[in-house]
XYZ file of C-alpha atoms in Angstrom:
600
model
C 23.692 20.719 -13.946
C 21.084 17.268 -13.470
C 17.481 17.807 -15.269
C 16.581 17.575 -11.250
C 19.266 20.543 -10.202
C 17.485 22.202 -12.595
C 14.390 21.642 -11.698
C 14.872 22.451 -8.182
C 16.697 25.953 -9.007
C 13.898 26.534 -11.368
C 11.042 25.901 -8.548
C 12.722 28.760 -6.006
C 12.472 30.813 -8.956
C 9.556 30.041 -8.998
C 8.677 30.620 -5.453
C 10.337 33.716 -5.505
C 7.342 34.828 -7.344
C 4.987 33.573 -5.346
C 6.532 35.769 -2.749
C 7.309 32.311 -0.788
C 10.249 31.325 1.753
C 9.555 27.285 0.865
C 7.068 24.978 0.424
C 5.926 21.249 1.047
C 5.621 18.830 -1.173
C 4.017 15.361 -0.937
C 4.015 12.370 -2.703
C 0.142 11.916 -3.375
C -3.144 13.653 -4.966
C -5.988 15.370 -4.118
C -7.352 12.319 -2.768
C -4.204 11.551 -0.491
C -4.022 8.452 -2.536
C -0.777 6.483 -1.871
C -0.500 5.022 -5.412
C -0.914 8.476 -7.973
C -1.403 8.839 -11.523
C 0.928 10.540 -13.444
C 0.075 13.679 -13.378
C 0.444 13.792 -9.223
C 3.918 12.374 -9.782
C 5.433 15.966 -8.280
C 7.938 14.533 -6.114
C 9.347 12.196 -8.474
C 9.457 14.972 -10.964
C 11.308 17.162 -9.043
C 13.951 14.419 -6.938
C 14.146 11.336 -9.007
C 12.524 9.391 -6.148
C 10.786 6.829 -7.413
C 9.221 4.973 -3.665
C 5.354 5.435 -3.260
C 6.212 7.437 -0.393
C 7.532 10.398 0.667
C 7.567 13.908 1.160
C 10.386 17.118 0.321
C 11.125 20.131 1.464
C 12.270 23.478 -0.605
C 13.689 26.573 0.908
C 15.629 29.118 -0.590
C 18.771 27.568 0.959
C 18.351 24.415 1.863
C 16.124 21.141 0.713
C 15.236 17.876 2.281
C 13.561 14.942 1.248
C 11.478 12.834 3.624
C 11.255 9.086 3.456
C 10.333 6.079 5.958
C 12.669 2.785 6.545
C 11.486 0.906 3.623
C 13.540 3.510 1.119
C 16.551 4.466 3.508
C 18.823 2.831 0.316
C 16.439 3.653 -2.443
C 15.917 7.230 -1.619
C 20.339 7.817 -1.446
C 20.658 6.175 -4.891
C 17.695 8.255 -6.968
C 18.351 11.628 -5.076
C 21.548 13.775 -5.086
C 22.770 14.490 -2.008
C 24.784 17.265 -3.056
C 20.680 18.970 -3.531
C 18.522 17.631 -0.988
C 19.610 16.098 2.978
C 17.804 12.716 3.101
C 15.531 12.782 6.101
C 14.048 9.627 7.784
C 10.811 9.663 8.980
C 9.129 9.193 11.700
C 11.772 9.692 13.613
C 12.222 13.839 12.387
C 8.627 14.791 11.210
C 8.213 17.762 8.410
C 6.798 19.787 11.088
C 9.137 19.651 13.484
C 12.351 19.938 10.361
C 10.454 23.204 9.682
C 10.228 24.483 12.261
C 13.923 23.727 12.956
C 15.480 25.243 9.496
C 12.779 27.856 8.313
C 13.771 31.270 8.772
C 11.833 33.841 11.290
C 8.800 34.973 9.637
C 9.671 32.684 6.401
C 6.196 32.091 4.255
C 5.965 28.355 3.862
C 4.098 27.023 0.765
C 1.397 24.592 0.636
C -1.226 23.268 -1.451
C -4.514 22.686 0.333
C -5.626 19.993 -2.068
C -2.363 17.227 -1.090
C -2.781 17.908 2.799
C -4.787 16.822 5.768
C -6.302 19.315 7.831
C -4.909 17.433 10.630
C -1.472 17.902 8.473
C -2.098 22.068 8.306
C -2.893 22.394 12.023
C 0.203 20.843 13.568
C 2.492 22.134 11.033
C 1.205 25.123 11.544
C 1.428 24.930 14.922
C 4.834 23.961 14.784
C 5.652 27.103 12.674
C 4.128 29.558 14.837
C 6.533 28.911 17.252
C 9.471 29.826 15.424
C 7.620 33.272 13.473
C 6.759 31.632 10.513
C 3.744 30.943 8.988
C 1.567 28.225 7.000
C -0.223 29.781 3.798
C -2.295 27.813 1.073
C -0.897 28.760 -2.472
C -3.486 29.341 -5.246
C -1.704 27.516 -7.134
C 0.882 25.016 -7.031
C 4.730 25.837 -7.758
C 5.460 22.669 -9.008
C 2.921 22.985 -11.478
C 3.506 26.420 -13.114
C 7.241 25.022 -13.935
C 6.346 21.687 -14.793
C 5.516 22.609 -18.682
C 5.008 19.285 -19.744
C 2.728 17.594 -17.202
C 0.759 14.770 -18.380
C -3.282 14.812 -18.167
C -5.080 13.031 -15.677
C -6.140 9.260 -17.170
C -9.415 9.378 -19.326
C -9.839 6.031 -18.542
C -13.478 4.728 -18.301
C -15.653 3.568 -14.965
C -16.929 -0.102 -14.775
C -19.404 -1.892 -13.043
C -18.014 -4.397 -10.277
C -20.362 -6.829 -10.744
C -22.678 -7.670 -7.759
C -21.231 -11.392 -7.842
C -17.960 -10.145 -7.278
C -18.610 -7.464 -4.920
C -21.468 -9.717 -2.582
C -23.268 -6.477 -1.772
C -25.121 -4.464 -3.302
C -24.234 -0.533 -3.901
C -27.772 0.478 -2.917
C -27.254 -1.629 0.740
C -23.959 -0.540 1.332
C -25.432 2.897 0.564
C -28.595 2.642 3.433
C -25.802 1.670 5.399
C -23.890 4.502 5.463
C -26.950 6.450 5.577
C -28.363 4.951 8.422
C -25.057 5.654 10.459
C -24.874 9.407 9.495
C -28.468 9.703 11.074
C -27.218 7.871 13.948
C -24.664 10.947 14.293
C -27.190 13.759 12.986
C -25.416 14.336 9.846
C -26.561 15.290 6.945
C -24.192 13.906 4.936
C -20.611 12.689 4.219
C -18.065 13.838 1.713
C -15.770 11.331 0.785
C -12.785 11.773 -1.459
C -10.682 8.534 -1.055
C -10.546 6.931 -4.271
C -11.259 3.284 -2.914
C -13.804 4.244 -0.880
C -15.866 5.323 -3.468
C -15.350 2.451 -5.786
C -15.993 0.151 -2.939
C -19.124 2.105 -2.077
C -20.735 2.570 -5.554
C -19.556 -0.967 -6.847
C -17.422 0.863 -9.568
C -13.961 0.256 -10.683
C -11.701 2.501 -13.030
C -8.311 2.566 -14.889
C -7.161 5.777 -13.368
C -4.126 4.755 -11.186
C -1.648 2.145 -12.194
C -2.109 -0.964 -10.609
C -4.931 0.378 -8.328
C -8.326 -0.136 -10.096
C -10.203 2.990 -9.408
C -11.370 6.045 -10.781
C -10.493 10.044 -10.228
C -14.221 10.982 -8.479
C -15.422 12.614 -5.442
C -18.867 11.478 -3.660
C -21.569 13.021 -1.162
C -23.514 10.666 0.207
C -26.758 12.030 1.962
C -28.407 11.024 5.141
C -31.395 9.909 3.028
C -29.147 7.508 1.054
C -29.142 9.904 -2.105
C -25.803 10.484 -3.317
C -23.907 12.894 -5.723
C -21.075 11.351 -7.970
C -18.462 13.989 -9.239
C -16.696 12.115 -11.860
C -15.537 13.282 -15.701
C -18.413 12.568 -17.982
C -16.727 10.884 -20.287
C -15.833 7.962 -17.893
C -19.653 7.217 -17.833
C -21.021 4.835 -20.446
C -24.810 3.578 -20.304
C -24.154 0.907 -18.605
C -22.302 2.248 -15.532
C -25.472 4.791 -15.227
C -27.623 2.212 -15.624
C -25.641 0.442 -12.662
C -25.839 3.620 -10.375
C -29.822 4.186 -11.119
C -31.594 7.252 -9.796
C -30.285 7.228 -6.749
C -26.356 8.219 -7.788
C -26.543 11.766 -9.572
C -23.694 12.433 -12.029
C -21.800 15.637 -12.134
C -18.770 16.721 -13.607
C -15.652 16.595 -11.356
C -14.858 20.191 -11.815
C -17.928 20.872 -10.076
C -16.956 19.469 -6.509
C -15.051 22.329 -5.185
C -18.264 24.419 -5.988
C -20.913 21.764 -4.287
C -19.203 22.074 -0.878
C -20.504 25.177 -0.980
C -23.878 24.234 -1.349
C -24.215 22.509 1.827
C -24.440 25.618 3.757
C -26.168 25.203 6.925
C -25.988 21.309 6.594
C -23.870 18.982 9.036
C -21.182 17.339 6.986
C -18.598 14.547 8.037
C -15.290 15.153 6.605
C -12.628 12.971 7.342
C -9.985 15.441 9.223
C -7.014 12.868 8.336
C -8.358 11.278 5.513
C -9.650 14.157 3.441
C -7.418 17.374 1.682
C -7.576 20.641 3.644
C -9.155 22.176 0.700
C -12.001 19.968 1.208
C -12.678 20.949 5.104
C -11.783 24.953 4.899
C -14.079 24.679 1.865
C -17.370 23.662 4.174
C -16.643 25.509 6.893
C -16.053 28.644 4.546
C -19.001 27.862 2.532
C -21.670 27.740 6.046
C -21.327 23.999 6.930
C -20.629 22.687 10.197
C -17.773 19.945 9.921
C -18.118 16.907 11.912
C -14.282 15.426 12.578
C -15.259 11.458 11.778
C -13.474 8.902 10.248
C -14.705 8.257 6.512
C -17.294 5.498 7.938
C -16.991 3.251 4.376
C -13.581 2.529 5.926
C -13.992 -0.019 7.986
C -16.652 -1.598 6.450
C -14.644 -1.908 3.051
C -12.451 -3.570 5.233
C -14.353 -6.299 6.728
C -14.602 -8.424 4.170
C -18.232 -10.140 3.099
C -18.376 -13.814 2.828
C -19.151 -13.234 -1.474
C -15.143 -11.446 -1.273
C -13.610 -13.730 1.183
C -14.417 -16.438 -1.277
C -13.150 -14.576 -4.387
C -10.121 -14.171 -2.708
C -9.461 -17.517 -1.900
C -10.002 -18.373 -5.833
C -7.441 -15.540 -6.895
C -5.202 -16.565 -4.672
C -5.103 -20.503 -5.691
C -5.290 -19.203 -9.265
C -2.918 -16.685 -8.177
C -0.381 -19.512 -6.091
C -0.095 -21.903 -9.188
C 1.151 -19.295 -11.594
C 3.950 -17.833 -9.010
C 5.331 -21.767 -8.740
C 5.168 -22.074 -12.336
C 7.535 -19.080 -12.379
C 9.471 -20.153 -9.053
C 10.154 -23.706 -10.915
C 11.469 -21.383 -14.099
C 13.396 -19.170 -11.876
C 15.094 -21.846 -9.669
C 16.118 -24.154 -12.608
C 16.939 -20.829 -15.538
C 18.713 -18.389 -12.902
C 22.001 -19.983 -11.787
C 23.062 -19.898 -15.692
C 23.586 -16.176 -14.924
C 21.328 -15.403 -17.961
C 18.359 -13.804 -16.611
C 17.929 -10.115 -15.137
C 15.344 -8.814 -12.502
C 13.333 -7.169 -15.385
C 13.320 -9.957 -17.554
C 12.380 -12.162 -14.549
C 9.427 -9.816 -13.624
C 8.560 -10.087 -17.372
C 8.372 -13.581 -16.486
C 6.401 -13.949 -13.869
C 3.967 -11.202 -15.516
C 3.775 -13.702 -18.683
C 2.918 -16.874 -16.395
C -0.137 -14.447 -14.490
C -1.168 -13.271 -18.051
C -1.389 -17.082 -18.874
C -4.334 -17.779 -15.905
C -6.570 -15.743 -18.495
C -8.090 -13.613 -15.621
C -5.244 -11.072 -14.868
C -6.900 -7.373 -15.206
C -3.278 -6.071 -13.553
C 0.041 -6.495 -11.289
C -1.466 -4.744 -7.609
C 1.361 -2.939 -7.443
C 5.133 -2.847 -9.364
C 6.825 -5.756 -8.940
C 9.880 -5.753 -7.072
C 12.496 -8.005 -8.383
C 15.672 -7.362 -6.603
C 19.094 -10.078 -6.529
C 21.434 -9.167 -4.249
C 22.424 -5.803 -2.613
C 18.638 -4.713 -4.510
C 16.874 -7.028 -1.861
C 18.361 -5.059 1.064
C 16.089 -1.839 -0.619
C 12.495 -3.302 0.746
C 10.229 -1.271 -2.007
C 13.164 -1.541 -5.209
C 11.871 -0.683 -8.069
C 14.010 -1.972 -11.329
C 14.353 0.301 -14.273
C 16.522 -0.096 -17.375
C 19.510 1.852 -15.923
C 19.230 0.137 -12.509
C 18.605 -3.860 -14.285
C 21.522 -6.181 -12.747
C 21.739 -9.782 -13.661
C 20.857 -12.501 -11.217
C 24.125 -14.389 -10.591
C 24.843 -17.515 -8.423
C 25.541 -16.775 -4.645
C 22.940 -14.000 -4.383
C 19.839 -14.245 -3.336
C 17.107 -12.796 -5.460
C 13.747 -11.221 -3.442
C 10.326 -11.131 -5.702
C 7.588 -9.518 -4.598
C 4.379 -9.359 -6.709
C 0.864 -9.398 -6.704
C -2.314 -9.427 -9.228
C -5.470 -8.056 -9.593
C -8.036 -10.282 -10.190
C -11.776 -9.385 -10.654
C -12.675 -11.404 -7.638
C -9.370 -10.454 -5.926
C -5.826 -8.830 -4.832
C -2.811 -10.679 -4.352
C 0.722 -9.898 -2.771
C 3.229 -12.302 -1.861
C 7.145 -12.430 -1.517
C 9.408 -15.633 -1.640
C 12.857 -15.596 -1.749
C 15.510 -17.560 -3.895
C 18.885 -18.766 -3.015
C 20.662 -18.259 -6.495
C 23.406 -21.524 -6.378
C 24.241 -22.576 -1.924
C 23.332 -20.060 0.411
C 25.746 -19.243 2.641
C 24.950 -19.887 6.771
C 24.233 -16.250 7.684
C 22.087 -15.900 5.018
C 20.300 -19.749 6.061
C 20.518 -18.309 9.669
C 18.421 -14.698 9.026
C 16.223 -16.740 6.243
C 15.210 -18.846 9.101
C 14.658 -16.314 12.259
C 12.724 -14.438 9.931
C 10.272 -17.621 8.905
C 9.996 -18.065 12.659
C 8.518 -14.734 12.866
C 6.319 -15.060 10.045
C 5.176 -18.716 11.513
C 4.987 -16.771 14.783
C 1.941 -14.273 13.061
C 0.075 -16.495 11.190
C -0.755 -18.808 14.709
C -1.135 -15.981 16.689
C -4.420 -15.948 19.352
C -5.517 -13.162 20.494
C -8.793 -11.506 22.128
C -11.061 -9.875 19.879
C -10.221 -6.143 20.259
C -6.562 -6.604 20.079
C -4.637 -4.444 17.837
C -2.141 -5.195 15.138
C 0.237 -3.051 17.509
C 0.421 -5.503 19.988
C 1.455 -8.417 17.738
C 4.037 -6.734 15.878
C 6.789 -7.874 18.390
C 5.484 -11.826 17.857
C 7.305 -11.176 14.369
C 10.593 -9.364 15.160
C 11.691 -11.200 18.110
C 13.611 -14.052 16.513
C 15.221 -11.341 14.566
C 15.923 -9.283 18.204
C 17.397 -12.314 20.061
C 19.962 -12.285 17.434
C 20.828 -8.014 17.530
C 18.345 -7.979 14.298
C 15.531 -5.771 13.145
C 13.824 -4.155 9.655
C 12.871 -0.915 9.216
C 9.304 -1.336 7.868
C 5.361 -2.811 9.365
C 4.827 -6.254 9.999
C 1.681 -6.353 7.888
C -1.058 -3.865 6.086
C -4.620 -4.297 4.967
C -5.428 -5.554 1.516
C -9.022 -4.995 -0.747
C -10.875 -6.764 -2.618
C -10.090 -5.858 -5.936
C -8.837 -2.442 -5.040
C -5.841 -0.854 -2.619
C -2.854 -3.473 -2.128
C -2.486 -1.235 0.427
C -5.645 -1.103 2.353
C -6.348 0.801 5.959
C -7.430 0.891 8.928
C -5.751 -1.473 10.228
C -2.068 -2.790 10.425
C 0.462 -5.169 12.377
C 3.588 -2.372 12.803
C 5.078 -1.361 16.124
C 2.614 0.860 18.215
C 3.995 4.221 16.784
C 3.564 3.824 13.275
C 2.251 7.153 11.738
C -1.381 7.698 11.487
C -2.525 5.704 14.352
C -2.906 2.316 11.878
C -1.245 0.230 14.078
C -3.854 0.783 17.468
C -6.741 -0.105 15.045
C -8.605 -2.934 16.782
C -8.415 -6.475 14.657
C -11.652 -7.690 13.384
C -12.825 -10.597 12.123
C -12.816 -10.637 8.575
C -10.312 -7.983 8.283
C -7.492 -8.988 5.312
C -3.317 -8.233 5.922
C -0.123 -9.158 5.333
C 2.681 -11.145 6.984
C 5.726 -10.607 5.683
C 8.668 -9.766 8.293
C 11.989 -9.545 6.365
C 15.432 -8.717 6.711
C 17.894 -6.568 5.081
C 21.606 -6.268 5.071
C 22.912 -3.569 3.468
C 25.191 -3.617 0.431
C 24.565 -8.052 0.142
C 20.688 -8.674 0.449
C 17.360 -9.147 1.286
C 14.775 -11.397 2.663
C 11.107 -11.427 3.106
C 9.078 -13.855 3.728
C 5.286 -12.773 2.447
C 1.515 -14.244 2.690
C -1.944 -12.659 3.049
C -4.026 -13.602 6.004
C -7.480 -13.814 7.069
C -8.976 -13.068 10.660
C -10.900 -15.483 12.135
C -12.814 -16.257 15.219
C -11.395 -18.843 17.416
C -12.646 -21.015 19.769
C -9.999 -21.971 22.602
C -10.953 -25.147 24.874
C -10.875 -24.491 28.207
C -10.878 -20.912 27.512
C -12.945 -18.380 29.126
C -16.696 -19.018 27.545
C -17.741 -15.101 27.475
C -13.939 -13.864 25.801
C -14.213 -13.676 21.874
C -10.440 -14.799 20.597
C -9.500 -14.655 17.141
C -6.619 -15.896 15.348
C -5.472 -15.956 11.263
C -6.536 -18.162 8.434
C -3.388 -18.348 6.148
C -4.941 -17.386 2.156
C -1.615 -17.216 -0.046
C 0.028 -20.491 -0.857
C 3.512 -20.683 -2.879
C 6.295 -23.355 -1.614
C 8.803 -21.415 0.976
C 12.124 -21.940 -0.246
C 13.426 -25.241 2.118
C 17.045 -24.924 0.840
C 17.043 -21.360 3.079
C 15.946 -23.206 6.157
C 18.069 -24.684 8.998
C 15.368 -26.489 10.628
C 18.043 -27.131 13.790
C 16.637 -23.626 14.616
C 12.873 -24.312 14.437
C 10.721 -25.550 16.990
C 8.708 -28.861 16.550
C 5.936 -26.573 16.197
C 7.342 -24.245 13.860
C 8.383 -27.545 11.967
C 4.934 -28.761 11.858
C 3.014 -25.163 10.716
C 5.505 -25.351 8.287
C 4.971 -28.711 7.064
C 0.980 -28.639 7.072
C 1.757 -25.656 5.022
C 3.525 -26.982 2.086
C 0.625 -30.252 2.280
C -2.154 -27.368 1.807
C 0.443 -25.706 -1.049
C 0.786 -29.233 -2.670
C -2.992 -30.066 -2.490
C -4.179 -25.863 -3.335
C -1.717 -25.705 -6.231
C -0.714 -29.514 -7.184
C -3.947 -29.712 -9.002
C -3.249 -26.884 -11.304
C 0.753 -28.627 -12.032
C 1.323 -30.985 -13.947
C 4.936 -32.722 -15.540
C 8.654 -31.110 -13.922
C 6.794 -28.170 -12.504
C 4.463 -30.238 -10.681
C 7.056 -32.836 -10.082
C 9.462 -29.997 -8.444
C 6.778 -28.536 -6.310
C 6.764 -32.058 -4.552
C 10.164 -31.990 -3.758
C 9.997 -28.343 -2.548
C 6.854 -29.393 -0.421
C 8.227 -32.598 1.605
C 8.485 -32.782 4.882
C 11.298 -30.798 6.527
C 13.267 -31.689 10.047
């Protein structure tokens, strides 16, 4: 028997004695943080999945895990199938499995502190109308077997520096304040990790790759605010940064401090906040107001102090990915190199700008039938060499104090064949298609999505994953509320309205199974635009193109792009060559030239 069959026999033991039929399992924390620390690592302990997201199912006879296009390949490769049926959502939600396979009057698990309340009511919902029930476990399963579970990160808080940030804490507090009195609220619980860090100026070293720090916050309508955090993370100069304003308590006292706002009007986010978090004020005397966590969107509208950070990690950012694109293009085809000693690689030549504090996320170096698994992730026993007639997919991004990167290029490994010319190229067509897209102010990444796939579509082609997500400033890769993804994506993301000076990606890709991969990724800036001719009173915005790397030429057939495809392209590589030339010199410099010509 696997470490994982094990595992999984040993947690409906253990459920057994929780008197349970089952029980849910997601990948996140208690702040339904995408990216965990360790010790939230459930799922992976249990399956072997190692994606950043999913979700499984355990009942005494049956198991499934849960996972969305990007890790149809992945999931099938980490997970036995002779344990768990893979699952894909969103086509077959949890809620609507359950209620499909769990027994009449079965007792299904869950732990109030990973959920949503919006989460509890439709699964339980769902349940109800099959006999079975929803009920919140004192204590999780998962935990009581997992013996040797590591301890949450004692890593310290520090100060984002008001330079960086552009705001200060104190305004963006008011702010917040001022809207919660707008509402009649008292005050506003907020538990999302980069939320608070965004709000407080703060940073931390509690999640890989993802610079913030395990806390909880409630912000009052008079601006004061409490700050549940583990003392030791706090050195004199962080408290000096908060001030008076920002009272420190330990982070074992939140659960207790809902309760303390009896009688009080508090805004909890219904989907963006744990169950625990909502059944705790309403239990405790408080009447919940269902709102959106309001720091949201403003964390995602970027200030001019952060749009111009961003632009300097980026260039900083764009010179040390051609330095490695020059060492990969002219070092790979001797059959030498392997993806993790080509992410070690690239990692060395962002070390090199001096300013790298961390990747933004774990790089994904895949050659060959690797690319055609969007979110790989290479490990020693999964490490294939990058031969000639593959083509090898890198996507990687840094954080910088003044910003996040994330960009994917792609790299024919000795002559591409046609096909793989001829999907290289529909998909540049969509990305071209994104980044000069105009559209009225109000539009919504939803309706865009199709500008992207529809090269891919005239040819009987599609992926399986969004068009483009939000990024912070030196904080979430992955950054809500708003997305480009067909309208249906899960949690509404997609129908968020675009606003100027909102930050996401453009990277359509695609992905044949068993042979490759291809993505084709840059962040992007909205923008107001003024049309002439157009309608005087109709705001329009459109995208200001922020990553610059050279897009591999030898993968296009220009025959199949448009004279104005050809020129976006070409105006391109000229910003590339004057952004990055400057920072070249000798046969790197020399060979970003040739990459940049003209093409067509």
């Amino acid at each position: 028997m696997s470490s994982h069959s094990a595992r999984l026999a040993a947690l409906r033991d253990q459920l057994a004695r929780q008197r349970l039929d089952g029980v849910v399992i997601p990948l996140t924390d208690e702040h339904l943080s995408e990216y965990v620390g360790a010790y939230a690592q459930r799922l992976a302990w249990l399956t072997g999945f190692g994606g950043s997201a999913g979700t499984a199912v355990v009942l005494a006879d049956g198991a499934a895990i849960f996972t969305d296009g990007r890790y149809t390949l992945q999931v099938r490769e980490q997970v036995s199938a002779a344990d768990w049926t893979y699952v894909d959502v969103p086509q077959t939600p949890v809620a609507d499995w359950l209620a499909a396979h769990a027994p009449a009057g079965a007792r299904i698990g869950y732990d109030a502190w990973l959920h949503p309340q919006t989460w509890v009511d439709d699964t339980a919902a769902a349940l109800a109308a099959t006999g079975a029930v929803l009920v919140a476990v004192d204590a999780n399963p998962v935990d009581a077997i997992w013996t040797d579970r590591p301890a949450p990160s004692p890593a310290p808080l520090t100060v984002q520096a008001d330079a960086h940030a552009g705001v200060a804490s104190a305004a963006k507090r008011a702010a917040i304040a001022d809207w919660l009195v707008a509402r009649r609220a008292d005050a506003v619980v907020l538990s999302a990790l980069d939320s608070i860090a965004w709000l407080l100026n703060i940073r931390g070293g509690d999640v890989d790759h993802t610079p913030v720090a395990l806390a909880y916050a409630i912000l009052h309508a008079d601006g004061a605010t409490d700050l549940f955090v583990a003392p030791g993370k706090i050195d004199d100069a962080v408290r000096q940064h908060l001030g008076n304003a920002v009272r420190l308590h330990d982070r074992t006292a939140f659960a207790a401090a809902l309760h303390d706002l009896a009688g009080r009007r508090v805004v909890a986010d219904p989907a963006g906040s744990v169950a625990a978090i909502v059944q705790a004020l309403a239990a405790g005397g408080a009447t919940v107001v269902a709102e959106r966590d309001p720091v949201l969107l403003a964390k995602a509208i970027k200030n001019p102090v952060e749009i111009a950070g961003h632009r300097a990690a980026s260039a900083r950012d764009g010179a040390a990915l051609t330095r490695f694109l020059h060492w990969a293009a002219t070092t790979c085809p001797a059959g030498t190199e392997t993806e993790l000693s080509a992410a070690a690689k690239l990692l060395e030549f962002r070390q090199a700008t001096g300013c790298l504090i961390d990747t933004s996320f774990a790089t994904i170096s895949a050659t060959g039938a690797h690319g055609a698994s969007p979110h790989y992730h290479v490990t020693p026993e999964s490490d294939a060499p990058i031969l000639p007639g593959q083509l090898y997919l890198i996507d990687s991004g840094g954080q910088y104090a003044d910003g996040t990167t994330d960009v994917t290029r792609v790299l024919p490994i000795g002559p591409p064949t046609p096909e793989m010319r001829d999907r290289f190229t529909r998909v540049l067509k969509g990305h071209i298609a994104i980044a000069t897209a105009v559209f009225p102010d109000g539009t919504c990444g939803g309706q865009i999505d199709a500008l992207a796939r529809a090269p891919l579509w005239q040819a009987g082609l599609d992926y399986g994953h969004g068009t483009g997500h939000g990024v912070g400033a030196y904080l979430s890769v992955h950054e809500g509320p708003q997305r480009i993804a067909k309208p249906d994506y899960p949690g509404g993301q997609a129908l968020e309205p675009l606003r100027a000076g909102m930050m996401l990606s453009n990277e359509p890709g695609y992905y044949k199974a068993g042979d490759y991969g291809i993505r084709i990724e840059n962040l992007l800036l909205v923008e107001p635009r003024t049309i002439a001719g157009g309608d005087p009173d109709r705001a329009m915005l459109g995208f200001e193109t922020l990553t610059f790397a050279p897009i591999e030429r030898d993968l296009i057939d220009p025959a199949l792009l448009t004279p104005d495809e050809l020129s976006w392209l070409n105006a391109y590589h000229a910003t590339v060559t004057k952004i990055i030339g400057t920072q070249l010199d000798g046969e790197v410099l020399q060979w970003l030239l040739e990459k940049c010509a003209p093409v067509g």
